DNA sequence: ACGAGTAAAAT
DNA sequence: ATTTTACT
């Protein structure tokens, strides 16, 4: 792989509908020049929809032929995955992207029954029809756009040929996938931007749709060395406030118009413009304000989508990091869930970069020029650094996710996993001539679920959680299935078209635990794709990410491995989500059922092998003191009988299980602690209880064996008493007693009950504070009618101590119950009782 | 705007 | 008993 030279290469970043020319357009990144190159469609490509009405039927309906946007009909043949039949369809071709909507509307009534592929976004369709893959490298010669081919390394091809030796017809296809991952990922020149706005009301964020007040600062931080704050000169300007700042440049503007015009230069200059919440604030504000103060619209390169959700730049590309870093998949898989809960730039950058925003008490509008410059600059700096940390992980990840999903950079960074998988699936459908089913047709053919969920309101039965054996155990080995659900999807040929297929002879191929069956004649599309991605991750890129010596390549493989994980792990969930256009509950239900089947049969085998099982959840089994040979036998049995990889996940020096599921504490052989589910760990727990909890944990951490644990308990007892007394003597500050709870819906929609955090939020609202969905409400428990007060309104002497003692107790009982039980055996049960009663 | 299962507190 | 949140 040649990573040293990108000569004459262009990176495809975006495919979009260009409003000015009413055609599709492509945004490439010219790697050598560090600039965007825009190419407008010159192929005369026309949008279309597919209908199973015949040409005669359509002609009889004169509305369509008379419609001025209509161009012509074509006949196409497709494979219908729902009926397993070839079908002839009429392709209704429109004149241009603008008229496709009108053409569709002219036969809307007919299409409700018969249409297929009528609701698909034009630029997605264009992406496939032109055979272009966003995120890949191209050469542009005489108007021709040619993919730069990187052949996979020989060792990689050999390995994958070995893995697929029983399915040789799939080898060519998987080699195409390898090209996506072997093509190098170039760095992209980019600039982060953040604005500050004057506001006469201290607590109000200015409304960007009105933009009543001036922009007073624009901070910029770029990959090629721009470190700058543009500032508006207001009254009382004092240059001396700025003399000490030497880590970045400050440029003072006499007029706001000049300041905005200078900002616009950067928006046109840099290929990628990064913001944090620019879709909803910064870019919207700049545009509104620019027009308001009389800048000609032609000079403003900021455009909005019709729903006002997306701020696009005419000549370059805008990425809103707020959306991307708050994407669930990104948070969980790519970034190891290191910033759970937080959504703000401050919280996210603290978690990922270890530094947060500049703390300030003075409202922005009252800051000195020096304070404002420092504050504003840090925001742009953090925004940029979110794309730079971990050796440009962000850029690598985004480009690889684009290659897998076939989405443009602006679509990818703004949409969630279901849109990514939808785009991937649609692309594959087109590639192999499959008709894309309409969601209502899909449900009609595949039916509903047949099992009953344990949780009210859920659609089908999920995973098994084995009742834990309470007590303390030394030497516990945890085995788990390597990506259980994706493995099951691959192994059992699960896909929306293969589950409950039309062939009578497949009906006997039952899925255990359900009334569904799966096709024996055709390979399922989802099964094939998820199988590819899984195999590439497990057999190729996970090993390469570890052993590759060249840092550049190693970083790329690491990003490949993580990007694959994102898709693989979400592949099951989307089929059970109504919002997914290939929603197919039987697929999700079969996946979960086969997961249960896998763990249940493995459990049976452990008892054959006489390995004691202490606990298990979904895809894991906790084995007590297992002999290594027996684990080997178990792993072999699973491989032979279930064709799933069972792996040793972790080994505990000791593990304390309570009676509660998903609730335990253990110490690994390397001394690291593992805590699951205990309230002491949870985000909403007050700091004072949390810190006591962690102090106790670190005492336990030192214990090597059961005897040590006994001594540890004594220490814990003393520590707990101390803290209890602190509470009673009111030696704690309000801050340490705060509960943090997120508001999951708008305040007005809490109608059934009024939880405590809602009470506190309403108190704040009364004082004129705006409260939004997702806000973390901080409150303390007090002795009053409501029982709670927002922390801002409370005094230390109002605190309801009893409530806190209760909370302290439940937190500690979770640990002690587990420890106590084995204590019962050693010291008798009085010990624990005395310990707990001593607390209250 | 990705699934189901579990725990705990307040109402 | 139900609602709500946090977590696996």
PDB file of C-alpha atoms (C1' of nucleotides) in Angstrom, chain C:
ATOM      1  C1'  DA C   1     -48.641  -1.297  40.548  1.00  0.00           C
ATOM      2  C1'  DT C   2     -46.743   2.079  37.433  1.00  0.00           C
ATOM      3  C1'  DT C   3     -43.482   5.510  35.802  1.00  0.00           C
ATOM      4  C1'  DT C   4     -38.923   6.960  35.184  1.00  0.00           C
ATOM      5  C1'  DT C   5     -33.967   6.587  34.872  1.00  0.00           C
ATOM      6  C1'  DA C   6     -29.525   4.342  34.481  1.00  0.00           C
ATOM      7  C1'  DC C   7     -27.212   0.554  33.203  1.00  0.00           C
ATOM      8  C1'  DT C   8     -25.882  -4.334  31.128  1.00  0.00           C
TER       9       DT C   8
END
